[in-house]
Short mmCIF file of C-alpha atoms in Angstrom, two decimals:
data_model
loop_
_atom_site.label_atom_id
_atom_site.label_comp_id
_atom_site.label_asym_id
_atom_site.label_seq_id
_atom_site.Cartn_x
_atom_site.Cartn_y
_atom_site.Cartn_z
CA MET A 1 -62.69 -33.60 -66.33
CA ARG A 2 -64.14 -37.05 -65.61
CA LYS A 3 -62.02 -40.01 -66.65
CA LYS A 4 -63.59 -42.44 -69.08
CA HIS A 5 -65.56 -45.27 -67.48
CA ILE A 6 -65.37 -48.60 -69.29
CA ILE A 7 -66.37 -52.21 -68.74
CA ILE A 8 -63.98 -54.99 -69.77
CA VAL A 9 -64.87 -58.68 -69.88
CA GLY A 10 -63.00 -61.73 -71.14
CA TYR A 11 -59.93 -63.89 -70.69
CA ASN A 12 -57.34 -62.03 -72.78
CA ALA A 13 -55.24 -60.23 -70.16
CA GLU A 14 -53.03 -58.48 -72.74
CA TYR A 15 -55.78 -56.00 -73.65
CA ILE A 16 -56.58 -55.40 -69.98
CA ASP A 17 -52.91 -54.75 -69.18
CA TYR A 18 -52.57 -52.44 -72.17
CA ILE A 19 -55.52 -50.29 -71.04
CA LEU A 20 -54.18 -50.13 -67.48
CA ASP A 21 -50.65 -49.25 -68.65
CA LYS A 22 -51.36 -46.92 -71.58
CA THR A 23 -54.56 -45.09 -70.59
CA ASP A 24 -56.08 -43.47 -67.53
CA TYR A 25 -59.49 -45.13 -68.04
CA VAL A 26 -61.34 -46.36 -64.99
CA ILE A 27 -62.51 -49.97 -65.34
CA VAL A 28 -65.86 -49.84 -63.57
CA ALA A 29 -66.40 -53.61 -63.93
CA LEU A 30 -63.91 -56.30 -64.92
CA ALA A 31 -65.08 -59.87 -65.56
CA THR A 32 -62.07 -62.15 -66.00
CA PRO A 33 -60.61 -65.48 -64.83
CA HIS A 34 -57.28 -63.80 -63.97
CA ILE A 35 -56.98 -63.43 -60.20
CA LYS A 36 -53.94 -61.14 -60.41
CA TYR A 37 -56.23 -58.13 -60.71
CA ASP A 38 -57.87 -58.82 -57.33
CA LYS A 39 -54.98 -57.23 -55.43
CA THR A 40 -53.73 -54.63 -57.91
CA ASN A 41 -54.99 -51.37 -59.40
CA LYS A 42 -57.77 -51.00 -56.84
CA ASP A 43 -58.10 -47.30 -57.72
CA ARG A 44 -58.58 -48.19 -61.41
CA ILE A 45 -60.73 -51.34 -61.13
CA LEU A 46 -63.91 -50.78 -59.11
CA HIS A 47 -65.71 -54.13 -59.39
CA ILE A 48 -64.35 -57.58 -60.30
CA VAL A 49 -66.39 -60.62 -61.34
CA SER A 50 -64.56 -63.95 -61.33
CA THR A 51 -65.24 -66.10 -64.38
CA GLU A 52 -63.26 -69.15 -63.25
CA THR A 53 -66.16 -71.63 -63.34
CA GLU A 54 -66.73 -72.81 -66.91
CA GLY A 55 -69.87 -71.20 -68.25
CA LEU A 56 -71.40 -70.61 -64.80
CA GLN A 57 -70.11 -67.40 -63.26
CA HIS A 58 -71.01 -66.93 -59.62
CA TYR A 59 -72.30 -63.45 -58.76
CA GLU A 60 -72.32 -62.45 -55.10
CA CYS A 61 -75.82 -61.30 -54.22
CA ASP A 62 -76.89 -60.41 -50.68
CA ASN A 63 -80.22 -59.05 -51.90
CA PHE A 64 -82.06 -58.31 -55.13
CA ASP A 65 -82.29 -54.56 -54.57
CA ARG A 66 -81.51 -53.77 -58.22
CA LEU A 67 -83.86 -56.30 -59.86
CA ARG A 68 -86.76 -54.54 -61.59
CA PHE A 69 -89.25 -56.88 -63.20
CA ASN A 70 -90.13 -54.48 -66.02
CA ASP A 71 -86.50 -54.75 -67.23
CA LEU A 72 -86.84 -58.46 -67.81
CA ASP A 73 -88.88 -58.06 -71.01
CA TRP A 74 -86.24 -56.15 -72.97
CA LEU A 75 -83.56 -58.46 -71.54
CA SER A 76 -85.32 -61.58 -72.86
CA PHE A 77 -82.97 -62.00 -75.82
CA ALA A 78 -79.97 -61.87 -73.48
CA ARG A 79 -81.61 -64.57 -71.39
CA VAL A 80 -81.98 -66.83 -74.43
CA GLU A 81 -78.29 -66.37 -75.30
CA THR A 82 -77.02 -67.03 -71.78
CA GLU A 83 -79.22 -70.08 -71.31
CA LYS A 84 -78.03 -71.59 -74.59
CA LEU A 85 -74.44 -71.08 -73.46
CA MET A 86 -74.89 -72.44 -69.94
CA ARG A 87 -76.61 -75.58 -71.22
CA ARG A 88 -73.26 -76.52 -72.72
CA PHE A 89 -72.10 -77.10 -69.15
CA THR A 90 -75.13 -78.15 -67.13
CA ASN A 91 -78.78 -79.20 -67.33
CA ASP A 92 -79.45 -77.77 -63.87
CA TYR A 93 -82.31 -75.43 -64.72
CA GLN A 94 -82.59 -74.01 -61.19
CA ARG A 95 -78.94 -73.02 -61.16
CA ILE A 96 -79.09 -71.50 -64.65
CA ASN A 97 -82.18 -69.52 -63.68
CA TYR A 98 -80.80 -68.31 -60.36
CA GLU A 99 -77.42 -67.22 -61.77
CA TYR A 100 -79.18 -65.29 -64.54
CA TYR A 101 -81.23 -63.18 -62.11
CA LYS A 102 -78.21 -62.55 -59.90
CA ALA A 103 -76.25 -61.35 -62.92
CA VAL A 104 -79.07 -59.01 -64.00
CA ASN A 105 -79.16 -57.60 -60.47
CA PHE A 106 -75.38 -56.96 -60.57
CA TRP A 107 -75.20 -55.38 -64.02
CA ASP A 108 -78.22 -53.17 -63.43
CA GLY A 109 -76.39 -51.66 -60.48
CA ILE A 110 -73.34 -50.98 -62.65
CA PHE A 111 -75.29 -49.18 -65.38
CA VAL A 112 -77.47 -47.21 -62.95
CA ASN A 113 -74.67 -46.04 -60.67
CA TYR A 114 -72.03 -45.22 -63.29
CA GLU A 115 -71.94 -43.37 -66.59
CA ILE A 116 -70.38 -45.96 -68.90
CA ASP A 117 -68.45 -44.74 -71.95
CA ALA A 118 -67.72 -48.10 -73.60
CA PHE A 119 -67.97 -51.87 -73.19
CA ILE A 120 -65.13 -54.11 -74.41
CA ALA A 121 -65.15 -57.91 -74.59
CA THR A 122 -61.67 -59.32 -75.20
CA ASN A 123 -62.82 -62.58 -76.79
CA LEU A 124 -65.32 -64.16 -79.16
CA HIS A 125 -68.94 -63.61 -78.17
CA HIS A 126 -70.14 -66.81 -76.48
CA GLY A 127 -73.23 -65.62 -74.64
CA TYR A 128 -71.82 -65.63 -71.11
CA LEU A 129 -73.71 -63.74 -68.42
CA HIS A 130 -70.97 -61.09 -68.42
CA GLU A 131 -71.33 -60.63 -72.20
CA SER A 132 -74.97 -60.78 -73.26
CA ILE A 133 -76.48 -58.88 -70.31
CA PRO A 134 -74.20 -55.80 -70.39
CA ILE A 135 -74.40 -55.75 -74.22
CA ALA A 136 -78.20 -55.53 -73.88
CA TYR A 137 -77.82 -52.62 -71.43
CA CYS A 138 -75.43 -50.92 -73.86
CA LYS A 139 -77.96 -51.22 -76.66
CA ARG A 140 -80.75 -49.76 -74.52
CA ASN A 141 -78.56 -46.88 -73.31
CA LYS A 142 -76.84 -46.28 -76.68
CA ILE A 143 -73.38 -47.05 -75.31
CA PRO A 144 -70.73 -48.24 -77.80
CA GLU A 145 -69.81 -51.90 -77.29
CA TYR A 146 -67.09 -53.99 -78.89
CA SER A 147 -66.14 -57.66 -79.02
CA ILE A 148 -62.54 -58.45 -80.00
CA GLU A 149 -63.15 -61.76 -81.73
CA GLU A 150 -60.83 -64.51 -82.87
CA MET A 151 -61.79 -64.79 -86.53
CA PHE A 152 -59.13 -66.97 -88.16
CA VAL A 153 -56.00 -68.99 -87.31
CA ASP A 154 -53.06 -69.56 -89.65
CA ASN A 155 -50.71 -72.50 -90.08
CA ASN A 156 -48.31 -71.07 -87.47
CA LEU A 157 -51.10 -71.06 -84.89
CA CYS A 158 -51.27 -67.27 -85.00
CA THR A 159 -54.71 -65.77 -84.42
CA TYR A 160 -56.31 -62.99 -86.43
CA VAL A 161 -58.89 -60.91 -84.61
CA GLY A 162 -61.62 -58.55 -85.74
CA ILE A 163 -63.74 -56.08 -83.77
CA MET A 164 -67.50 -56.63 -83.84
CA SER A 165 -70.22 -54.28 -82.58
CA TYR A 166 -73.31 -56.46 -82.16
CA ASN A 167 -75.70 -53.65 -81.37
CA ARG A 168 -74.78 -51.86 -84.59
CA ASP A 169 -74.34 -55.08 -86.59
CA LYS A 170 -70.97 -54.07 -88.03
CA PHE A 171 -67.27 -54.83 -87.89
CA ILE A 172 -64.91 -51.99 -87.03
CA GLU A 173 -62.11 -51.04 -89.42
CA ILE A 174 -58.59 -51.66 -88.09
CA ASN A 175 -56.37 -51.21 -91.17
CA SER A 176 -53.43 -53.04 -89.63
CA LYS A 177 -49.93 -52.47 -90.94
CA ASN A 178 -49.15 -56.17 -90.64
CA PRO A 179 -50.02 -58.38 -93.63
CA VAL A 180 -52.74 -61.02 -93.53
CA TYR A 181 -51.72 -64.48 -94.81
CA ILE A 182 -54.80 -66.11 -96.33
CA ASP A 183 -52.97 -69.12 -97.80
CA SER A 184 -51.56 -69.94 -94.37
CA MET A 185 -55.09 -69.85 -92.94
CA LYS A 186 -56.31 -72.28 -95.60
CA ARG A 187 -53.48 -74.71 -94.85
CA TYR A 188 -54.32 -74.67 -91.16
CA TYR A 189 -58.01 -75.38 -91.64
CA HIS A 190 -57.27 -78.12 -94.14
CA LYS A 191 -54.91 -79.69 -91.59
CA ILE A 192 -57.35 -79.74 -88.66
CA THR A 193 -60.18 -81.15 -90.79
CA THR A 194 -58.06 -83.99 -92.18
CA GLU A 195 -56.12 -84.86 -89.02
CA LYS A 196 -56.16 -88.51 -88.00
CA THR A 197 -55.70 -90.18 -84.64
CA GLY A 198 -53.79 -93.32 -83.66
CA LEU A 199 -50.23 -94.51 -83.11
CA TYR A 200 -48.81 -93.30 -86.43
CA SER A 201 -50.44 -89.90 -85.93
CA PHE A 202 -49.06 -89.63 -82.39
CA PHE A 203 -45.41 -90.11 -83.42
CA TYR A 204 -45.94 -87.90 -86.46
CA LYS A 205 -47.15 -85.10 -84.22
CA ILE A 206 -44.29 -85.18 -81.71
CA SER A 207 -41.57 -85.82 -84.28
CA GLY A 208 -41.32 -82.15 -85.22
CA PHE A 209 -42.64 -82.47 -88.77
CA ARG A 210 -45.74 -80.50 -87.83
CA GLY A 211 -46.01 -77.33 -85.79
CA ASP A 212 -49.33 -78.20 -84.25
CA ILE A 213 -50.66 -77.73 -80.73
CA VAL A 214 -50.08 -81.31 -79.57
CA ARG A 215 -46.40 -81.41 -80.48
CA LYS A 216 -45.75 -77.93 -79.04
CA GLU A 217 -47.47 -78.83 -75.78
CA ILE A 218 -45.48 -82.05 -75.32
CA MET A 219 -42.10 -80.65 -76.35
CA MET A 220 -42.52 -77.58 -74.12
CA GLU A 221 -43.12 -79.86 -71.16
CA TYR A 222 -39.97 -81.83 -72.03
CA ARG A 223 -37.86 -78.69 -72.04
CA LYS A 224 -39.29 -77.53 -68.71
CA ASN A 225 -38.83 -80.81 -66.88
CA LYS A 226 -35.49 -82.65 -66.93
CA SER A 227 -36.71 -85.62 -64.88
CA VAL A 228 -36.64 -88.83 -66.94
CA TYR A 229 -39.54 -90.24 -64.90
CA SER A 230 -41.68 -87.13 -65.35
CA ASN A 231 -41.02 -86.98 -69.06
CA PHE A 232 -41.85 -90.67 -69.43
CA ALA A 233 -45.11 -90.10 -67.51
CA ARG A 234 -46.03 -87.14 -69.74
CA LEU A 235 -45.27 -89.11 -72.87
CA SER A 236 -47.35 -92.05 -71.59
CA LYS A 237 -50.30 -89.78 -70.86
CA ALA A 238 -50.03 -88.18 -74.28
CA LEU A 239 -49.97 -91.64 -75.91
CA ILE A 240 -53.07 -92.76 -73.95
CA ASN A 241 -54.82 -89.54 -74.93
CA GLU A 242 -54.06 -90.14 -78.61
CA LEU A 243 -54.92 -93.84 -78.71
CA LEU A 244 -57.71 -94.21 -76.13
CA GLY A 245 -58.93 -90.67 -75.55
CA ALA A 246 -58.91 -88.06 -72.79
CA LEU A 247 -61.81 -89.66 -70.92
CA THR A 248 -59.82 -92.89 -70.60
CA LEU A 249 -56.88 -90.82 -69.38
CA GLU A 250 -59.09 -89.33 -66.66
CA LEU A 251 -60.31 -92.79 -65.67
CA ILE A 252 -56.77 -94.12 -65.24
CA PHE A 253 -55.30 -91.06 -63.51
CA ARG A 254 -57.83 -90.21 -60.82
CA LYS A 255 -56.17 -86.91 -59.92
CA ARG A 256 -57.10 -85.59 -63.35
CA ARG A 257 -60.70 -86.66 -62.98
CA LYS A 258 -63.31 -83.93 -62.68
CA PRO A 259 -66.41 -84.27 -60.44
CA ASN A 260 -68.79 -84.65 -63.38
CA TYR A 261 -66.67 -87.31 -65.06
CA PHE A 262 -69.29 -90.06 -65.36
CA LYS A 263 -71.93 -87.65 -66.68
CA ARG A 264 -69.52 -86.49 -69.37
CA LEU A 265 -68.61 -90.09 -70.16
CA ALA A 266 -72.28 -91.06 -70.57
CA SER A 267 -72.92 -88.01 -72.74
CA TYR A 268 -69.93 -88.81 -74.92
CA ILE A 269 -70.99 -92.44 -75.32
CA GLY A 270 -74.46 -91.26 -76.35
CA MET A 271 -72.99 -88.94 -78.99
CA ARG A 272 -70.66 -91.63 -80.34
CA SER A 273 -73.53 -94.11 -80.49
CA ALA A 274 -75.57 -91.68 -82.60
CA LEU A 275 -72.59 -90.94 -84.85
CA ASN A 276 -71.98 -94.66 -85.42
CA TRP A 277 -75.69 -95.13 -86.16
CA SER A 278 -75.55 -92.38 -88.79
CA LYS A 279 -72.71 -94.13 -90.59
CA LYS A 280 -75.13 -96.86 -91.66
CA TYR A 281 -76.88 -94.24 -93.81
CA SER A 282 -73.76 -92.53 -95.15
CA ILE A 283 -72.93 -92.93 -98.82
CA GLN A 284 -70.06 -92.34 -101.23
CA PRO A 285 -70.51 -89.16 -103.31
CA ASN A 286 -71.12 -89.08 -107.04
CA TYR A 287 -68.82 -86.31 -108.23
CA ASN A 288 -70.39 -86.28 -111.68
CA SER A 289 -73.79 -85.29 -110.32
CA LYS A 290 -75.08 -81.80 -109.51
CA TYR A 291 -74.89 -81.22 -105.79
CA VAL A 292 -74.69 -78.58 -103.09
CA TYR A 293 -72.09 -79.25 -100.39
CA PHE A 294 -73.04 -78.49 -96.78
CA ALA A 295 -70.21 -79.01 -94.29
CA LEU A 296 -71.82 -79.42 -90.88
CA HIS A 297 -70.55 -77.07 -88.19
CA PHE A 298 -69.09 -78.52 -85.05
CA GLU A 299 -71.46 -78.19 -82.08
CA PRO A 300 -71.59 -76.84 -79.45
CA GLU A 301 -69.44 -74.04 -80.82
CA ALA A 302 -69.48 -70.33 -80.02
CA SER A 303 -68.98 -69.34 -83.66
CA ILE A 304 -72.60 -70.24 -84.46
CA MET A 305 -74.44 -70.49 -81.12
CA ASN A 306 -74.96 -66.80 -80.33
CA ARG A 307 -73.11 -64.85 -83.00
CA GLY A 308 -75.58 -65.22 -85.84
CA THR A 309 -79.29 -64.96 -86.41
CA ILE A 310 -79.85 -68.65 -87.11
CA ASP A 311 -77.98 -71.63 -85.73
CA SER A 312 -80.26 -74.58 -86.59
CA GLN A 313 -78.53 -76.63 -89.24
CA LEU A 314 -81.69 -78.69 -89.68
CA VAL A 315 -83.66 -75.57 -90.63
CA ILE A 316 -80.96 -74.57 -93.12
CA LEU A 317 -81.09 -78.02 -94.74
CA LYS A 318 -84.88 -77.80 -95.04
CA ILE A 319 -84.57 -74.41 -96.73
CA LEU A 320 -81.94 -75.76 -99.12
CA SER A 321 -84.09 -78.78 -99.92
CA GLU A 322 -86.88 -76.45 -101.01
CA SER A 323 -84.47 -74.28 -103.01
CA ILE A 324 -82.50 -76.63 -105.24
CA PRO A 325 -83.74 -78.17 -108.52
CA ASN A 326 -85.28 -81.64 -108.31
CA ASP A 327 -82.29 -83.26 -110.04
CA TRP A 328 -79.78 -81.78 -107.57
CA THR A 329 -78.65 -83.30 -104.25
CA ILE A 330 -77.44 -81.83 -100.98
CA TYR A 331 -74.34 -83.63 -99.72
CA VAL A 332 -73.96 -83.29 -95.96
CA LYS A 333 -70.69 -84.20 -94.29
CA GLU A 334 -70.13 -84.31 -90.54
CA HIS A 335 -67.44 -82.04 -89.12
CA PRO A 336 -64.40 -84.28 -88.48
CA VAL A 337 -63.68 -82.70 -85.08
CA GLN A 338 -67.12 -83.90 -83.91
CA ALA A 339 -65.72 -87.44 -83.99
CA ARG A 340 -62.46 -86.35 -82.32
CA ILE A 341 -63.96 -84.67 -79.29
CA ASN A 342 -62.35 -87.14 -76.88
CA THR A 343 -59.01 -85.30 -76.70
CA ARG A 344 -57.43 -83.18 -73.99
CA ALA A 345 -57.95 -80.05 -76.06
CA ASN A 346 -61.68 -80.68 -76.57
CA VAL A 347 -63.18 -82.92 -73.91
CA SER A 348 -63.27 -80.45 -71.00
CA LEU A 349 -64.89 -77.78 -73.16
CA PHE A 350 -67.38 -79.79 -75.16
CA ALA A 351 -68.13 -83.18 -73.60
CA ASN A 352 -70.73 -81.81 -71.18
CA ASN A 353 -74.16 -82.60 -72.66
CA ILE A 354 -72.58 -83.33 -76.07
CA ASP A 355 -75.39 -85.81 -76.76
CA SER A 356 -77.79 -82.85 -76.75
CA TYR A 357 -76.09 -81.49 -79.86
CA ARG A 358 -75.47 -84.70 -81.78
CA ASN A 359 -77.97 -87.50 -81.26
CA LYS A 360 -80.07 -89.96 -83.20
CA PHE A 361 -82.86 -87.39 -83.62
CA PHE A 362 -80.45 -84.98 -85.37
CA TYR A 363 -79.12 -87.51 -87.86
CA ASN A 364 -82.53 -89.08 -88.42
CA GLU A 365 -83.98 -85.68 -89.33
CA ILE A 366 -81.16 -85.10 -91.82
CA ILE A 367 -81.62 -88.37 -93.68
CA ASN A 368 -85.39 -87.81 -93.90
CA ILE A 369 -85.11 -84.39 -95.58
CA PRO A 370 -85.80 -84.74 -99.33
CA LYS A 371 -82.75 -84.48 -101.63
CA VAL A 372 -80.32 -84.72 -98.69
CA LYS A 373 -77.63 -87.40 -98.44
CA LEU A 374 -75.18 -88.00 -95.61
CA ILE A 375 -71.64 -88.46 -96.89
CA ASP A 376 -69.03 -90.72 -95.30
CA ILE A 377 -67.11 -88.68 -92.71
CA ASP A 378 -63.76 -89.90 -94.10
CA ILE A 379 -64.40 -88.45 -97.57
CA SER A 380 -62.17 -85.47 -98.40
CA GLY A 381 -63.98 -82.20 -97.84
CA GLN A 382 -61.69 -80.49 -100.35
CA THR A 383 -62.65 -82.96 -103.08
CA LEU A 384 -66.34 -82.47 -102.26
CA LEU A 385 -65.88 -78.71 -102.46
CA ALA A 386 -63.92 -78.82 -105.72
CA ASN A 387 -66.72 -80.73 -107.50
CA ALA A 388 -69.70 -78.97 -105.89
CA SER A 389 -72.04 -76.62 -107.73
CA ALA A 390 -72.28 -74.55 -104.55
CA LEU A 391 -71.03 -74.48 -100.98
CA VAL A 392 -73.35 -73.73 -98.05
CA THR A 393 -72.21 -72.71 -94.58
CA ILE A 394 -73.32 -70.48 -91.72
CA ASN A 395 -69.97 -68.72 -91.31
CA GLY A 396 -67.49 -71.58 -91.65
CA THR A 397 -63.86 -71.30 -92.68
CA CYS A 398 -64.61 -73.56 -95.65
CA ALA A 399 -65.84 -70.34 -97.26
CA LEU A 400 -62.17 -69.33 -97.52
CA GLU A 401 -61.28 -72.61 -99.24
CA ALA A 402 -64.02 -71.93 -101.81
CA MET A 403 -61.76 -69.17 -103.19
CA ASP A 404 -59.38 -71.74 -104.70
CA THR A 405 -62.11 -73.50 -106.68
CA ALA A 406 -64.26 -70.41 -107.38
CA THR A 407 -67.19 -72.29 -105.85
CA PRO A 408 -70.29 -70.11 -105.27
CA THR A 409 -70.92 -69.84 -101.51
CA LEU A 410 -74.16 -69.25 -99.60
CA LEU A 411 -73.64 -67.73 -96.13
CA PHE A 412 -76.54 -68.27 -93.74
CA GLY A 413 -74.72 -66.30 -91.04
CA ALA A 414 -73.01 -63.61 -93.08
CA GLU A 415 -73.56 -61.05 -90.32
CA SER A 416 -71.03 -62.88 -88.11
CA THR A 417 -68.09 -62.94 -90.52
CA ILE A 418 -66.09 -60.26 -92.30
CA LEU A 419 -66.71 -62.16 -95.53
CA ARG A 420 -70.05 -60.32 -95.52
CA TYR A 421 -68.14 -57.36 -97.01
CA CYS A 422 -66.63 -59.42 -99.85
CA GLU A 423 -68.13 -59.62 -103.31
CA GLY A 424 -69.20 -63.04 -104.55
CA TYR A 425 -70.69 -64.42 -101.33
CA PHE A 426 -74.47 -64.78 -101.14
CA HIS A 427 -76.10 -63.54 -97.91
CA ILE A 428 -79.07 -65.75 -97.06
CA ASN A 429 -81.76 -64.38 -94.76
CA SER A 430 -84.83 -66.23 -96.04
CA LEU A 431 -86.11 -69.01 -98.29
CA SER A 432 -86.54 -66.52 -101.13
CA ASP A 433 -82.87 -65.44 -100.78
CA SER A 434 -81.82 -69.07 -101.01
CA LYS A 435 -83.92 -69.72 -104.11
CA GLU A 436 -82.70 -66.56 -105.83
CA SER A 437 -79.05 -67.35 -105.12
CA LEU A 438 -79.36 -70.88 -106.47
CA ARG A 439 -81.19 -69.57 -109.53
CA LYS A 440 -78.20 -67.33 -110.30
CA ILE A 441 -75.82 -70.25 -109.80
CA LEU A 442 -77.96 -72.40 -112.10
CA ASN A 443 -77.66 -69.67 -114.73
CA GLY A 444 -73.86 -69.83 -114.61
CA PHE A 445 -72.77 -67.40 -111.87
CA ARG A 446 -69.12 -67.91 -110.84
CA PRO A 447 -67.56 -65.72 -108.14
CA GLN A 448 -64.16 -64.06 -108.49
CA TYR A 449 -63.45 -63.41 -104.78
CA LYS A 450 -60.96 -60.71 -105.82
CA ASP A 451 -61.45 -58.43 -102.82
CA VAL A 452 -61.12 -60.97 -99.96
CA GLU A 453 -57.50 -60.10 -99.16
CA HIS A 454 -58.28 -56.36 -99.19
CA ILE A 455 -61.26 -56.83 -96.85
CA MET A 456 -59.23 -58.98 -94.46
CA GLN A 457 -56.47 -56.39 -94.35
CA LYS A 458 -59.08 -53.76 -93.55
CA TYR A 459 -60.85 -55.59 -90.71
CA LEU A 460 -58.31 -58.04 -89.24
CA VAL A 461 -55.13 -57.77 -87.22
CA LEU A 462 -52.56 -60.46 -86.44
CA ALA A 463 -52.85 -60.89 -82.66
CA ASP A 464 -49.46 -62.43 -81.97
CA ILE A 465 -46.96 -60.61 -79.78
CA LYS A 466 -43.93 -62.25 -81.49
CA THR A 467 -44.80 -61.12 -85.01
CA ASN A 468 -46.86 -58.01 -84.22
CA GLU A 469 -45.91 -56.45 -80.91
CA ASN A 470 -48.24 -53.50 -81.54
CA TYR A 471 -51.45 -55.48 -82.04
CA CYS A 472 -52.99 -54.39 -78.71
CA HIS A 473 -52.35 -50.78 -79.66
CA GLU A 474 -53.91 -51.27 -83.10
CA VAL A 475 -57.04 -52.88 -81.64
CA ILE A 476 -57.61 -50.43 -78.77
CA GLU A 477 -56.85 -47.44 -81.02
CA ALA A 478 -59.43 -48.65 -83.56
CA ILE A 479 -62.00 -49.05 -80.78
CA MET A 480 -61.38 -45.62 -79.28
CA ASN A 481 -61.45 -43.92 -82.70
CA ASP A 482 -64.78 -45.55 -83.47
CA CYS A 483 -66.09 -44.79 -79.99
CA GLY A 484 -65.42 -41.08 -80.56
CA LYS A 485 -67.20 -41.16 -83.93
CA PHE A 486 -70.12 -43.05 -82.40
CA LYS A 487 -70.59 -40.51 -79.61
CA GLN A 488 -70.27 -37.65 -82.09
CA VAL A 489 -73.06 -39.14 -84.20
CA LEU A 490 -75.25 -39.45 -81.10
CA VAL A 491 -74.70 -35.80 -80.22
CA GLU A 492 -75.54 -34.68 -83.76
CA THR A 493 -78.76 -36.70 -83.87
CA LYS A 494 -80.13 -35.55 -80.51
#
């Protein structure tokens, strides 16, 4: 009997190790940044694609023997996704174009030469070449595909994952035995959206009063390294990062500087210039008025770029402007992390071409949309939400916070969040949906959000080895159970 052939892509090695240790599946293609697999399990891993280079995987290609031009039409959507992703890292059109065709050539060979039983991505769907192209092949060949996606984070920095099948537009049930802590999630998201920078913030972070990433990173380094000089150097770098930013840190310490440093610096300056320009048009909110609150999503961010149907926040604001009554206002507040991009945690991932996502054009369009007002970025998002007649988001975590205030919520990307299964959230797919939802809100609709915890328990699992050592088993078991059902359905419908 033939062993199952699967494809695994992504950076989470724990799922890869679990499949290698606990199953006899053959991994036909593995796309990962982890080089440890290059020399091990050669009888179980047939092809390896290195994903070390951020956003721009390099596919070896001696010739284009597998490239068939008639395939390019049905792959066009995958091309759009991958190009959107790669433009986060480079504006080099020739390179983007060339790498795309090489990737198509590679993956076509995989799907033609092997009978694939399942595709598994071990991380959130970004639109990488090793994600969008094989997912398109899976859809065409009716092969079950799964993305294990980081959905939420709680106040202990523990991640909750769900399993999405993009070709079937559904999340897969997990029914984990571990509880889901919604209140802890809310505390975490409130913390990261209200976090400040500066000297006071720096000492507050490392003092131990907060279990956040910055403090953990610094204190772990202290424990590892006993050298007084090294610890002083690390503390100095952390202080410069907090007060002057990661790009300044790179400028001072040349060894940390990446080849594209000055391009990233120019892009960051352009984004900051536009943000400062927008502040001239920002106002203080009138909490006694009728308004819809739209919390801008951070960009560029995977959660909205390629996971939902629409990702243009300008289009959403235009639709809202046409939907609300004439005496209502749309309050728009910038995502606070957009202004804090110059940190070690963010700058390497997001500073490339950041001025393409936030620029004067973007803010100018917002302030020229009727009934729309930009709100001062320092205003409390929680206070805005508590006094709003409705909340609008694509798939943002602010939709969780709306539970506490029973604020009606319009989801413009409901398909990309498990909240789509919860009662009380409006799913917006058109202008008419938006108008109808706001009409109901105008007539007094108030959501209860009673089933959110039940839905989360059904579709999420705590992916933290310390508190849930069986999470890999729960995830892979859910995938394989669904895969069997999926194949059974295919057999019955033939």
